[in-house]
mmCIF file of C-alpha atoms in Angstrom:
data_model
loop_
_atom_site.group_PDB
_atom_site.id
_atom_site.type_symbol
_atom_site.label_atom_id
_atom_site.label_comp_id
_atom_site.label_asym_id
_atom_site.label_seq_id
_atom_site.Cartn_x
_atom_site.Cartn_y
_atom_site.Cartn_z
ATOM 1 C CA UNK A 1486 -9.054 -15.845 -18.473
ATOM 2 C CA UNK A 1487 -6.169 -18.925 -18.745
ATOM 3 C CA UNK A 1488 -6.559 -18.355 -22.590
ATOM 4 C CA UNK A 1489 -4.623 -15.183 -22.822
ATOM 5 C CA UNK A 1490 -1.746 -15.448 -25.028
ATOM 6 C CA UNK A 1491 1.758 -14.777 -24.067
ATOM 7 C CA UNK A 1492 2.301 -11.365 -25.936
ATOM 8 C CA UNK A 1493 -1.183 -10.148 -24.788
ATOM 9 C CA UNK A 1494 -0.280 -10.897 -20.913
ATOM 10 C CA UNK A 1495 3.106 -8.730 -21.358
ATOM 11 C CA UNK A 1496 1.415 -5.976 -23.239
ATOM 12 C CA UNK A 1497 -1.275 -5.736 -20.824
ATOM 13 C CA UNK A 1498 0.214 -5.574 -17.882
ATOM 14 C CA UNK A 1499 3.165 -3.197 -19.242
ATOM 15 C CA UNK A 1500 1.091 -0.742 -20.396
ATOM 16 C CA UNK A 1501 -2.782 -1.199 -19.953
ATOM 17 C CA UNK A 1502 -3.106 -2.369 -16.826
ATOM 18 C CA UNK A 1503 -0.124 -0.881 -15.371
ATOM 19 C CA UNK A 1504 0.522 -1.792 -12.017
ATOM 20 C CA UNK A 1505 1.428 1.289 -10.476
ATOM 21 C CA UNK A 1506 -0.768 3.561 -12.897
ATOM 22 C CA UNK A 1507 -4.174 1.802 -12.909
ATOM 23 C CA UNK A 1508 -3.955 -0.871 -10.474
ATOM 24 C CA UNK A 1509 -2.719 1.231 -7.506
ATOM 25 C CA UNK A 1510 -0.257 -1.488 -6.518
ATOM 26 C CA UNK A 1511 3.246 -0.782 -5.026
ATOM 27 C CA UNK A 1512 2.559 2.960 -4.413
ATOM 28 C CA UNK A 1513 4.556 3.219 -1.299
ATOM 29 C CA UNK A 1514 7.883 2.384 -2.810
ATOM 30 C CA UNK A 1515 6.749 4.473 -6.159
ATOM 31 C CA UNK A 1516 6.036 7.538 -4.310
ATOM 32 C CA UNK A 1517 8.963 7.017 -1.736
ATOM 33 C CA UNK A 1518 12.186 5.896 -4.027
ATOM 34 C CA UNK A 1519 11.218 7.843 -6.825
ATOM 35 C CA UNK A 1520 13.117 10.984 -6.050
ATOM 36 C CA UNK A 1521 16.451 10.117 -7.831
ATOM 37 C CA UNK A 1522 17.142 8.203 -11.032
ATOM 38 C CA UNK A 1523 19.957 6.061 -9.430
ATOM 39 C CA UNK A 1524 18.314 4.836 -6.362
ATOM 40 C CA UNK A 1525 14.869 4.331 -8.803
ATOM 41 C CA UNK A 1526 16.698 1.929 -11.230
ATOM 42 C CA UNK A 1527 17.895 -0.514 -8.596
ATOM 43 C CA UNK A 1528 15.113 -0.595 -6.608
ATOM 44 C CA UNK A 1529 13.004 -1.667 -9.813
ATOM 45 C CA UNK A 1530 15.512 -4.161 -10.631
ATOM 46 C CA UNK A 1531 15.379 -5.714 -6.932
ATOM 47 C CA UNK A 1532 11.701 -5.645 -7.090
ATOM 48 C CA UNK A 1533 11.444 -7.367 -10.559
ATOM 49 C CA UNK A 1534 13.751 -10.086 -9.063
ATOM 50 C CA UNK A 1535 11.532 -10.645 -5.733
ATOM 51 C CA UNK A 1536 8.387 -10.458 -8.199
ATOM 52 C CA UNK A 1537 9.780 -13.433 -10.224
ATOM 53 C CA UNK A 1538 10.827 -15.559 -7.337
ATOM 54 C CA UNK A 1539 7.626 -15.094 -5.525
ATOM 55 C CA UNK A 1540 5.615 -15.943 -8.568
ATOM 56 C CA UNK A 1541 7.586 -19.076 -9.281
ATOM 57 C CA UNK A 1542 7.069 -20.217 -5.831
ATOM 58 C CA UNK A 1543 3.427 -19.279 -5.441
ATOM 59 C CA UNK A 1544 3.006 -21.324 -8.536
ATOM 60 C CA UNK A 1545 4.450 -24.111 -7.149
ATOM 61 C CA UNK A 1546 2.846 -23.757 -3.793
ATOM 62 C CA UNK A 1547 -0.522 -23.110 -5.081
ATOM 63 C CA UNK A 1548 -0.627 -26.608 -6.631
ATOM 64 C CA UNK A 1549 0.594 -28.237 -3.690
ATOM 65 C CA UNK A 1550 -2.001 -26.244 -1.406
ATOM 66 C CA UNK A 1551 -4.604 -27.093 -4.236
ATOM 67 C CA UNK A 1552 -3.544 -30.794 -4.119
ATOM 68 C CA UNK A 1553 -3.395 -31.044 0.100
ATOM 69 C CA UNK A 1554 -6.909 -29.416 0.274
ATOM 70 C CA UNK A 1555 -5.249 -26.351 2.519
ATOM 71 C CA UNK A 1556 -6.219 -23.520 0.273
ATOM 72 C CA UNK A 1557 -7.085 -21.211 3.408
ATOM 73 C CA UNK A 1558 -3.245 -21.227 4.063
ATOM 74 C CA UNK A 1559 -2.411 -19.351 0.525
ATOM 75 C CA UNK A 1560 -2.300 -15.928 2.184
ATOM 76 C CA UNK A 1561 0.028 -17.135 4.539
ATOM 77 C CA UNK A 1562 2.367 -19.361 2.454
ATOM 78 C CA UNK A 1563 2.990 -16.550 -0.346
ATOM 79 C CA UNK A 1564 3.737 -13.796 2.172
ATOM 80 C CA UNK A 1565 6.160 -16.229 3.925
ATOM 81 C CA UNK A 1566 7.888 -17.000 0.527
ATOM 82 C CA UNK A 1567 8.164 -13.317 -0.435
ATOM 83 C CA UNK A 1568 9.693 -12.291 3.085
ATOM 84 C CA UNK A 1569 12.395 -15.171 2.357
ATOM 85 C CA UNK A 1570 12.949 -13.667 -1.078
ATOM 86 C CA UNK A 1571 13.606 -10.496 0.327
ATOM 87 C CA UNK A 1572 15.866 -11.400 2.467
ATOM 88 C CA UNK A 1573 17.666 -13.237 -0.048
ATOM 89 C CA UNK A 1574 17.907 -9.945 -2.143
ATOM 90 C CA UNK A 1575 18.909 -7.964 1.160
ATOM 91 C CA UNK A 1576 21.693 -10.351 1.810
ATOM 92 C CA UNK A 1577 23.100 -10.260 -1.849
ATOM 93 C CA UNK A 1578 22.868 -6.600 -2.148
ATOM 94 C CA UNK A 1579 24.562 -6.008 1.161
ATOM 95 C CA UNK A 1580 27.452 -8.108 -0.046
ATOM 96 C CA UNK A 1581 27.487 -6.921 -3.816
ATOM 97 C CA UNK A 1582 26.849 -2.968 -3.272
ATOM 98 C CA UNK A 1583 26.991 -1.783 0.154
ATOM 99 C CA UNK A 1584 26.234 1.736 -1.071
ATOM 100 C CA UNK A 1585 23.189 1.190 -2.849
ATOM 101 C CA UNK A 1586 22.140 -0.972 0.265
ATOM 102 C CA UNK A 1587 22.530 1.828 1.991
ATOM 103 C CA UNK A 1588 20.773 4.461 -0.545
ATOM 104 C CA UNK A 1589 17.740 2.128 -0.694
ATOM 105 C CA UNK A 1590 17.527 1.604 3.197
ATOM 106 C CA UNK A 1591 14.277 0.943 4.819
ATOM 107 C CA UNK A 1592 12.725 0.409 1.698
ATOM 108 C CA UNK A 1593 14.792 -2.479 0.625
ATOM 109 C CA UNK A 1594 13.239 -4.655 3.498
ATOM 110 C CA UNK A 1595 9.967 -2.875 2.660
ATOM 111 C CA UNK A 1596 9.351 -5.060 -0.614
ATOM 112 C CA UNK A 1597 7.943 -7.610 1.541
ATOM 113 C CA UNK A 1598 5.007 -4.960 2.319
ATOM 114 C CA UNK A 1599 4.946 -3.939 -1.479
ATOM 115 C CA UNK A 1600 1.499 -4.858 -2.312
ATOM 116 C CA UNK A 1601 2.717 -5.350 -6.154
ATOM 117 C CA UNK A 1602 4.772 -8.557 -4.839
ATOM 118 C CA UNK A 1603 1.991 -10.200 -3.192
ATOM 119 C CA UNK A 1604 -0.514 -8.689 -5.971
ATOM 120 C CA UNK A 1605 1.539 -10.596 -8.610
ATOM 121 C CA UNK A 1606 1.102 -14.077 -6.535
ATOM 122 C CA UNK A 1607 -2.597 -13.476 -5.923
ATOM 123 C CA UNK A 1608 -3.640 -12.151 -9.538
ATOM 124 C CA UNK A 1609 -2.008 -15.417 -11.126
ATOM 125 C CA UNK A 1610 -3.730 -17.328 -9.011
ATOM 126 C CA UNK A 1611 -7.047 -16.079 -9.349
ATOM 127 C CA UNK A 1612 -6.679 -15.834 -13.157
ATOM 128 C CA UNK A 1613 -5.475 -19.224 -13.301
ATOM 129 C CA UNK A 1614 -2.585 -18.769 -15.467
ATOM 130 C CA UNK A 1615 -0.412 -21.613 -16.304
ATOM 131 C CA UNK A 1616 3.270 -21.651 -15.302
ATOM 132 C CA UNK A 1617 4.826 -19.756 -18.976
ATOM 133 C CA UNK A 1618 1.809 -17.182 -18.379
ATOM 134 C CA UNK A 1619 2.848 -16.300 -14.687
ATOM 135 C CA UNK A 1620 6.534 -16.238 -15.729
ATOM 136 C CA UNK A 1621 5.492 -13.447 -18.284
ATOM 137 C CA UNK A 1622 2.789 -12.015 -15.973
ATOM 138 C CA UNK A 1623 5.506 -11.349 -13.172
ATOM 139 C CA UNK A 1624 8.418 -9.968 -15.471
ATOM 140 C CA UNK A 1625 6.335 -7.567 -17.143
ATOM 141 C CA UNK A 1626 4.579 -6.164 -14.006
ATOM 142 C CA UNK A 1627 7.934 -5.979 -12.622
ATOM 143 C CA UNK A 1628 9.016 -4.329 -15.890
ATOM 144 C CA UNK A 1629 6.074 -2.039 -15.592
ATOM 145 C CA UNK A 1630 6.957 -0.988 -11.886
ATOM 146 C CA UNK A 1631 10.460 -0.351 -13.080
ATOM 147 C CA UNK A 1632 8.830 1.972 -15.865
ATOM 148 C CA UNK A 1633 6.758 3.912 -13.693
ATOM 149 C CA UNK A 1634 9.638 4.419 -10.987
ATOM 150 C CA UNK A 1635 11.933 5.624 -13.801
ATOM 151 C CA UNK A 1636 9.413 7.997 -15.154
ATOM 152 C CA UNK A 1637 8.440 9.491 -11.980
ATOM 153 C CA UNK A 1638 12.077 9.795 -11.094
ATOM 154 C CA UNK A 1639 13.002 11.354 -14.214
ATOM 155 C CA UNK A 1640 10.304 14.242 -13.684
ATOM 156 C CA UNK A 1641 11.225 14.815 -9.969
ATOM 157 C CA UNK A 1642 14.679 15.352 -10.725
ATOM 158 C CA UNK A 1643 13.540 18.139 -12.884
ATOM 159 C CA UNK A 1644 11.207 19.362 -10.272
ATOM 160 C CA UNK A 1645 14.109 19.918 -7.790
ATOM 161 C CA UNK A 1646 15.115 22.629 -10.061
ATOM 162 C CA UNK A 1647 11.945 24.712 -10.040
ATOM 163 C CA UNK A 1648 10.650 27.302 -7.777
ATOM 164 C CA UNK A 1649 7.178 25.542 -6.741
ATOM 165 C CA UNK A 1650 4.781 27.282 -3.965
ATOM 166 C CA UNK A 1651 5.414 26.578 -0.982
ATOM 167 C CA UNK A 1652 1.845 24.828 -0.438
ATOM 168 C CA UNK A 1653 2.434 22.270 -3.029
ATOM 169 C CA UNK A 1654 5.916 21.174 -2.064
ATOM 170 C CA UNK A 1655 6.409 17.513 -1.180
ATOM 171 C CA UNK A 1656 3.915 14.884 -1.428
ATOM 172 C CA UNK A 1657 0.702 17.060 -2.655
ATOM 173 C CA UNK A 1658 2.815 17.769 -5.911
ATOM 174 C CA UNK A 1659 4.236 14.082 -6.249
ATOM 175 C CA UNK A 1660 0.498 12.912 -6.154
ATOM 176 C CA UNK A 1661 -0.530 15.232 -9.040
ATOM 177 C CA UNK A 1662 2.228 14.384 -10.928
ATOM 178 C CA UNK A 1663 1.226 10.786 -10.502
ATOM 179 C CA UNK A 1664 -2.190 11.598 -11.456
ATOM 180 C CA UNK A 1665 -0.900 13.124 -14.788
ATOM 181 C CA UNK A 1666 1.083 10.100 -15.596
ATOM 182 C CA UNK A 1667 -1.671 7.996 -14.789
ATOM 183 C CA UNK A 1668 -4.173 10.018 -16.816
ATOM 184 C CA UNK A 1669 -1.441 9.632 -20.200
ATOM 185 C CA UNK A 1670 -1.199 5.564 -19.445
ATOM 186 C CA UNK A 1671 -4.980 5.426 -20.005
ATOM 187 C CA UNK A 1672 -4.334 6.504 -23.648
ATOM 188 C CA UNK A 1673 -3.063 3.030 -23.792
ATOM 189 C CA UNK A 1674 -6.583 1.247 -22.850
ATOM 190 C CA UNK A 1675 -8.516 -0.568 -25.604
ATOM 191 C CA UNK A 1676 -4.970 -1.377 -27.061
ATOM 192 C CA UNK A 1677 -4.582 -5.035 -28.126
ATOM 193 C CA UNK A 1678 -8.374 -5.199 -27.997
ATOM 194 C CA UNK B 880 12.862 -6.090 21.375
ATOM 195 C CA UNK B 881 12.801 -8.468 24.215
ATOM 196 C CA UNK B 882 14.414 -5.982 26.521
ATOM 197 C CA UNK B 883 12.475 -5.525 29.519
ATOM 198 C CA UNK B 884 10.413 -2.141 29.675
ATOM 199 C CA UNK B 885 11.869 0.509 31.673
ATOM 200 C CA UNK B 886 9.115 2.442 33.388
ATOM 201 C CA UNK B 887 9.943 5.515 31.450
ATOM 202 C CA UNK B 888 9.279 3.749 28.044
ATOM 203 C CA UNK B 889 5.469 3.511 28.886
ATOM 204 C CA UNK B 890 3.972 6.938 29.193
ATOM 205 C CA UNK B 891 0.553 7.250 30.664
ATOM 206 C CA UNK B 892 -2.483 6.398 29.058
ATOM 207 C CA UNK B 893 -3.763 9.633 27.482
ATOM 208 C CA UNK B 894 -6.126 10.774 25.161
ATOM 209 C CA UNK B 895 -3.680 11.446 22.852
ATOM 210 C CA UNK B 896 -2.723 7.620 22.671
ATOM 211 C CA UNK B 897 -6.244 7.455 20.808
ATOM 212 C CA UNK B 898 -5.858 10.911 19.217
ATOM 213 C CA UNK B 899 -2.935 10.950 17.588
ATOM 214 C CA UNK B 900 -3.847 8.711 14.847
ATOM 215 C CA UNK B 901 -6.942 10.045 14.012
ATOM 216 C CA UNK B 902 -5.752 13.590 13.235
ATOM 217 C CA UNK B 903 -1.932 14.556 13.909
ATOM 218 C CA UNK B 904 -0.761 11.247 12.623
ATOM 219 C CA UNK B 905 -3.275 10.255 10.288
ATOM 220 C CA UNK B 906 -1.934 7.344 8.315
ATOM 221 C CA UNK B 907 -3.386 8.508 4.966
ATOM 222 C CA UNK B 908 -3.260 12.126 4.749
ATOM 223 C CA UNK B 909 0.216 13.049 6.786
ATOM 224 C CA UNK B 910 2.020 9.909 7.114
ATOM 225 C CA UNK B 911 1.324 8.462 3.583
ATOM 226 C CA UNK B 912 1.055 4.899 4.190
ATOM 227 C CA UNK B 913 -1.460 2.445 3.054
ATOM 228 C CA UNK B 914 -1.418 4.346 -0.223
ATOM 229 C CA UNK B 915 -2.481 1.486 -2.266
ATOM 230 C CA UNK B 916 -5.863 0.454 -0.881
ATOM 231 C CA UNK B 917 -6.415 4.218 0.043
ATOM 232 C CA UNK B 918 -6.233 4.616 -4.012
ATOM 233 C CA UNK B 919 -7.631 1.523 -5.134
ATOM 234 C CA UNK B 920 -10.826 1.013 -3.352
ATOM 235 C CA UNK B 921 -12.240 4.391 -2.557
ATOM 236 C CA UNK B 922 -14.126 4.917 -6.151
ATOM 237 C CA UNK B 923 -17.031 4.999 -3.616
ATOM 238 C CA UNK B 924 -18.225 6.116 -0.056
ATOM 239 C CA UNK B 925 -19.471 2.557 0.515
ATOM 240 C CA UNK B 926 -16.140 0.684 -0.550
ATOM 241 C CA UNK B 927 -13.806 3.206 1.204
ATOM 242 C CA UNK B 928 -16.230 2.398 4.475
ATOM 243 C CA UNK B 929 -15.797 -1.091 4.287
ATOM 244 C CA UNK B 930 -12.294 -1.262 3.646
ATOM 245 C CA UNK B 931 -11.421 1.017 6.436
ATOM 246 C CA UNK B 932 -13.381 -0.875 9.053
ATOM 247 C CA UNK B 933 -11.803 -4.285 7.798
ATOM 248 C CA UNK B 934 -8.470 -2.876 8.011
ATOM 249 C CA UNK B 935 -9.376 -1.387 11.349
ATOM 250 C CA UNK B 936 -10.204 -4.783 12.601
ATOM 251 C CA UNK B 937 -7.157 -6.334 11.456
ATOM 252 C CA UNK B 938 -5.203 -3.673 13.143
ATOM 253 C CA UNK B 939 -6.191 -3.875 16.305
ATOM 254 C CA UNK B 940 -6.647 -7.706 16.415
ATOM 255 C CA UNK B 941 -3.104 -7.894 15.408
ATOM 256 C CA UNK B 942 -1.815 -5.523 17.669
ATOM 257 C CA UNK B 943 -3.405 -7.034 20.363
ATOM 258 C CA UNK B 944 -1.692 -10.411 19.919
ATOM 259 C CA UNK B 945 1.719 -8.826 18.944
ATOM 260 C CA UNK B 946 1.684 -6.912 22.377
ATOM 261 C CA UNK B 947 0.306 -10.027 24.345
ATOM 262 C CA UNK B 948 3.291 -11.822 22.754
ATOM 263 C CA UNK B 949 5.850 -9.235 22.906
ATOM 264 C CA UNK B 950 8.427 -10.821 25.498
ATOM 265 C CA UNK B 951 8.074 -14.143 23.854
ATOM 266 C CA UNK B 952 8.884 -13.471 20.218
ATOM 267 C CA UNK B 953 12.761 -13.552 19.607
ATOM 268 C CA UNK B 954 14.087 -10.018 17.926
ATOM 269 C CA UNK B 955 15.595 -11.636 15.066
ATOM 270 C CA UNK B 956 12.339 -13.346 13.764
ATOM 271 C CA UNK B 957 9.828 -10.673 14.886
ATOM 272 C CA UNK B 958 8.795 -9.054 11.676
ATOM 273 C CA UNK B 959 8.267 -12.595 10.073
ATOM 274 C CA UNK B 960 6.265 -13.455 13.101
ATOM 275 C CA UNK B 961 4.091 -10.223 12.670
ATOM 276 C CA UNK B 962 3.316 -10.746 8.982
ATOM 277 C CA UNK B 963 2.136 -14.314 9.784
ATOM 278 C CA UNK B 964 0.058 -12.948 12.863
ATOM 279 C CA UNK B 965 -1.491 -10.269 10.186
ATOM 280 C CA UNK B 966 -1.863 -12.718 7.626
ATOM 281 C CA UNK B 967 -3.964 -14.853 9.977
ATOM 282 C CA UNK B 968 -6.554 -11.851 10.892
ATOM 283 C CA UNK B 969 -6.678 -11.052 7.042
ATOM 284 C CA UNK B 970 -7.811 -14.620 6.338
ATOM 285 C CA UNK B 971 -10.464 -14.109 8.945
ATOM 286 C CA UNK B 972 -11.869 -11.035 7.328
ATOM 287 C CA UNK B 973 -11.374 -12.322 3.729
ATOM 288 C CA UNK B 974 -13.742 -15.139 4.726
ATOM 289 C CA UNK B 975 -15.777 -13.012 6.868
ATOM 290 C CA UNK B 976 -16.728 -10.438 3.997
ATOM 291 C CA UNK B 977 -17.406 -13.508 1.749
ATOM 292 C CA UNK B 978 -19.872 -14.574 4.212
ATOM 293 C CA UNK B 979 -21.532 -11.203 4.835
ATOM 294 C CA UNK B 980 -21.562 -9.699 1.012
ATOM 295 C CA UNK B 981 -20.523 -11.201 -2.119
ATOM 296 C CA UNK B 982 -21.386 -7.797 -4.102
ATOM 297 C CA UNK B 983 -18.843 -6.081 -1.528
ATOM 298 C CA UNK B 984 -16.350 -8.999 -1.763
ATOM 299 C CA UNK B 985 -16.128 -8.840 -5.634
ATOM 300 C CA UNK B 986 -15.900 -4.353 -5.549
ATOM 301 C CA UNK B 987 -13.080 -4.790 -2.931
ATOM 302 C CA UNK B 988 -11.582 -8.099 -5.140
ATOM 303 C CA UNK B 989 -7.580 -8.659 -4.047
ATOM 304 C CA UNK B 990 -7.678 -5.756 -1.656
ATOM 305 C CA UNK B 991 -8.745 -7.361 0.987
ATOM 306 C CA UNK B 992 -6.135 -9.951 1.031
ATOM 307 C CA UNK B 993 -3.762 -7.151 0.454
ATOM 308 C CA UNK B 994 -4.554 -5.664 3.664
ATOM 309 C CA UNK B 995 -1.461 -8.010 4.687
ATOM 310 C CA UNK B 996 0.815 -5.723 3.169
ATOM 311 C CA UNK B 997 -0.673 -2.498 4.315
ATOM 312 C CA UNK B 998 2.342 -0.761 5.801
ATOM 313 C CA UNK B 999 0.083 1.047 8.655
ATOM 314 C CA UNK B 1000 -0.474 -2.586 10.366
ATOM 315 C CA UNK B 1001 3.008 -3.810 10.265
ATOM 316 C CA UNK B 1002 4.315 0.071 11.249
ATOM 317 C CA UNK B 1003 2.135 -0.015 14.301
ATOM 318 C CA UNK B 1004 3.210 -3.551 15.419
ATOM 319 C CA UNK B 1005 6.803 -3.055 14.929
ATOM 320 C CA UNK B 1006 6.815 0.800 16.369
ATOM 321 C CA UNK B 1007 4.044 0.655 18.767
ATOM 322 C CA UNK B 1008 2.715 -2.667 19.885
ATOM 323 C CA UNK B 1009 5.864 -4.474 20.205
ATOM 324 C CA UNK B 1010 6.912 -2.527 23.259
ATOM 325 C CA UNK B 1011 3.773 -1.442 25.154
ATOM 326 C CA UNK B 1012 1.078 -3.077 26.942
ATOM 327 C CA UNK B 1013 -2.008 -4.676 25.644
ATOM 328 C CA UNK B 1014 -4.450 -1.763 26.362
ATOM 329 C CA UNK B 1015 -2.280 0.919 25.137
ATOM 330 C CA UNK B 1016 -1.625 -0.955 21.790
ATOM 331 C CA UNK B 1017 -5.385 -1.863 21.275
ATOM 332 C CA UNK B 1018 -6.434 2.078 22.011
ATOM 333 C CA UNK B 1019 -3.630 3.402 19.838
ATOM 334 C CA UNK B 1020 -4.436 0.968 17.195
ATOM 335 C CA UNK B 1021 -8.499 1.944 17.210
ATOM 336 C CA UNK B 1022 -7.333 5.335 16.694
ATOM 337 C CA UNK B 1023 -5.104 4.611 13.872
ATOM 338 C CA UNK B 1024 -7.570 2.631 12.388
ATOM 339 C CA UNK B 1025 -10.275 5.259 12.595
ATOM 340 C CA UNK B 1026 -7.905 7.668 11.293
ATOM 341 C CA UNK B 1027 -6.961 5.467 8.218
ATOM 342 C CA UNK B 1028 -10.911 5.002 7.808
ATOM 343 C CA UNK B 1029 -11.397 8.972 8.041
ATOM 344 C CA UNK B 1030 -9.148 9.167 5.485
ATOM 345 C CA UNK B 1031 -10.700 6.516 3.055
ATOM 346 C CA UNK B 1032 -14.133 8.214 3.619
ATOM 347 C CA UNK B 1033 -12.805 11.750 2.758
ATOM 348 C CA UNK B 1034 -11.436 10.149 -0.548
ATOM 349 C CA UNK B 1035 -14.349 8.202 -1.560
ATOM 350 C CA UNK B 1036 -16.893 10.615 -0.645
ATOM 351 C CA UNK B 1037 -15.374 13.464 -2.786
ATOM 352 C CA UNK B 1038 -14.845 10.724 -5.739
ATOM 353 C CA UNK B 1039 -18.420 9.262 -5.681
ATOM 354 C CA UNK B 1040 -19.732 12.742 -5.214
ATOM 355 C CA UNK B 1041 -18.011 14.210 -8.430
ATOM 356 C CA UNK B 1042 -17.536 10.807 -10.137
ATOM 357 C CA UNK B 1043 -21.294 9.589 -10.191
ATOM 358 C CA UNK B 1044 -23.077 12.183 -8.526
ATOM 359 C CA UNK B 1045 -24.096 10.150 -5.360
ATOM 360 C CA UNK B 1046 -23.507 9.490 -2.082
ATOM 361 C CA UNK B 1047 -24.080 5.764 -0.939
ATOM 362 C CA UNK B 1048 -25.748 5.423 -3.745
ATOM 363 C CA UNK B 1049 -28.246 8.189 -3.274
ATOM 364 C CA UNK B 1050 -28.280 10.763 -6.280
ATOM 365 C CA UNK B 1051 -27.287 14.195 -4.431
ATOM 366 C CA UNK B 1052 -27.397 16.402 -7.548
ATOM 367 C CA UNK B 1053 -30.310 16.768 -9.963
ATOM 368 C CA UNK B 1054 -30.868 14.395 -13.240
ATOM 369 C CA UNK B 1055 -28.893 17.732 -15.149
ATOM 370 C CA UNK B 1056 -25.554 16.665 -13.376
ATOM 371 C CA UNK B 1057 -23.043 15.219 -15.835
ATOM 372 C CA UNK B 1058 -20.694 12.741 -13.798
ATOM 373 C CA UNK B 1059 -16.939 13.368 -13.987
ATOM 374 C CA UNK B 1060 -16.073 9.939 -14.841
ATOM 375 C CA UNK B 1061 -12.219 10.402 -14.591
ATOM 376 C CA UNK B 1062 -12.609 10.939 -10.627
ATOM 377 C CA UNK B 1063 -13.709 7.178 -10.654
ATOM 378 C CA UNK B 1064 -10.945 6.211 -12.612
ATOM 379 C CA UNK B 1065 -7.361 5.702 -11.545
ATOM 380 C CA UNK B 1066 -6.072 9.316 -12.250
ATOM 381 C CA UNK B 1067 -8.985 10.571 -10.083
ATOM 382 C CA UNK B 1068 -7.947 9.072 -7.059
ATOM 383 C CA UNK B 1069 -4.467 10.667 -7.459
ATOM 384 C CA UNK B 1070 -5.964 14.019 -8.145
ATOM 385 C CA UNK B 1071 -8.478 13.897 -4.987
ATOM 386 C CA UNK B 1072 -5.770 13.113 -2.441
ATOM 387 C CA UNK B 1073 -3.112 15.614 -3.987
ATOM 388 C CA UNK B 1074 -6.159 18.418 -3.723
ATOM 389 C CA UNK B 1075 -6.614 17.343 -0.136
ATOM 390 C CA UNK B 1076 -2.966 17.452 0.688
ATOM 391 C CA UNK B 1077 -2.947 20.871 -0.988
ATOM 392 C CA UNK B 1078 -6.183 22.059 1.266
ATOM 393 C CA UNK B 1079 -4.549 20.846 4.552
ATOM 394 C CA UNK B 1080 -1.057 22.349 3.480
ATOM 395 C CA UNK B 1081 -2.960 25.538 2.982
ATOM 396 C CA UNK B 1082 -4.953 25.622 6.379
ATOM 397 C CA UNK B 1083 -1.756 24.242 8.222
ATOM 398 C CA UNK B 1084 0.164 27.400 6.680
ATOM 399 C CA UNK B 1085 -2.713 29.898 7.643
ATOM 400 C CA UNK B 1086 -2.893 28.821 11.441
ATOM 401 C CA UNK B 1087 -0.687 31.120 13.680
ATOM 402 C CA UNK B 1088 2.249 29.541 15.474
ATOM 403 C CA UNK B 1089 1.354 26.391 13.829
ATOM 404 C CA UNK B 1090 3.140 23.124 14.355
ATOM 405 C CA UNK B 1091 5.802 22.280 11.649
ATOM 406 C CA UNK B 1092 4.755 20.334 9.144
ATOM 407 C CA UNK B 1093 5.803 16.669 9.602
ATOM 408 C CA UNK B 1094 8.323 15.358 7.070
ATOM 409 C CA UNK B 1095 6.319 12.382 5.411
ATOM 410 C CA UNK B 1096 8.287 9.248 5.425
ATOM 411 C CA UNK B 1097 8.668 8.711 1.947
ATOM 412 C CA UNK B 1098 11.047 11.918 1.585
ATOM 413 C CA UNK B 1099 13.688 10.330 3.756
ATOM 414 C CA UNK B 1100 14.839 8.794 0.634
ATOM 415 C CA UNK B 1101 16.491 12.038 -0.017
#
């Protein structure tokens, strides 16, 4: 797996194996913050940033842990790094844009428990990506997550204006919608060989 | 959360401590928490069951520890402490499953390690175990864990039945059954859970004097 070229990794994580639609990672914020376009966008960027930071640190940490023969601590070390990165983003956002900070609410600290972030760190370790491959992987995973969030938010903004049967309101409808989006993303399968 | 407990903060242990997590506040079907493992590993009943039990173990173990340490952990670093506790139990499960069955380990893949970031566990630790005595926390965590397993089994059963025509690997339909492969693929997960929610909403609407539908967590962003 380590021989994958950078463009292939980008194409693959962005579309073919999109984190949300075909790997089922990061579904909580995907269903949670996708109600409005103007919160979906910053959420996507914040998550991408955290993914990139944690991928970078996970790469260095993994080398250190392997060198010290302490691989059983990998999971604990990764999650500690992610939690710190989220704290950093939270502090920055509180300072730079308090309105946005309030709009994202509980979902900002919850980036820590976004499985997509830990997923990036774990997958790059099991696939033995090199440094450049890891960077490409984490950035395109974040971009793919943002893409999914924006698509869903666009659809849900339209849905607010439509008269939906009472039984289907809320989460049931979002899930069916996500299913349709996921179905259309399956069309990318086989792209790039 | 190191404030001493007032007597009225700990309600007596009732059947409801256990039962609320199973049905009324079912993490999958009502609260919509822990969606990622719910979708990703439910393409067969066996995987769903294994994932549910693994999560149950981590949930009960970490909540017991959180509850025991609740007066020692300073409020400012409590989330970090909980995460480390959960990560330790997850590492135990990870190695245990590797030892028990490598096929199962291969099928569940990274999702065993991703139990760490299952929001149900952190949510229970923060909202319940950090302010309740040990027995309460363990019983409540057990209920939530069983509820989670139930949700996974409801999804995994339907998806395996429709997607490969089997249940736990045994063929159910005759040889002429044409499997609905889409049910095993990612979209199937979304569709089946959506369909369960529709069914439950419909049943709830038919019940006379039914309790109002709980607001799913993810609508708070609106």
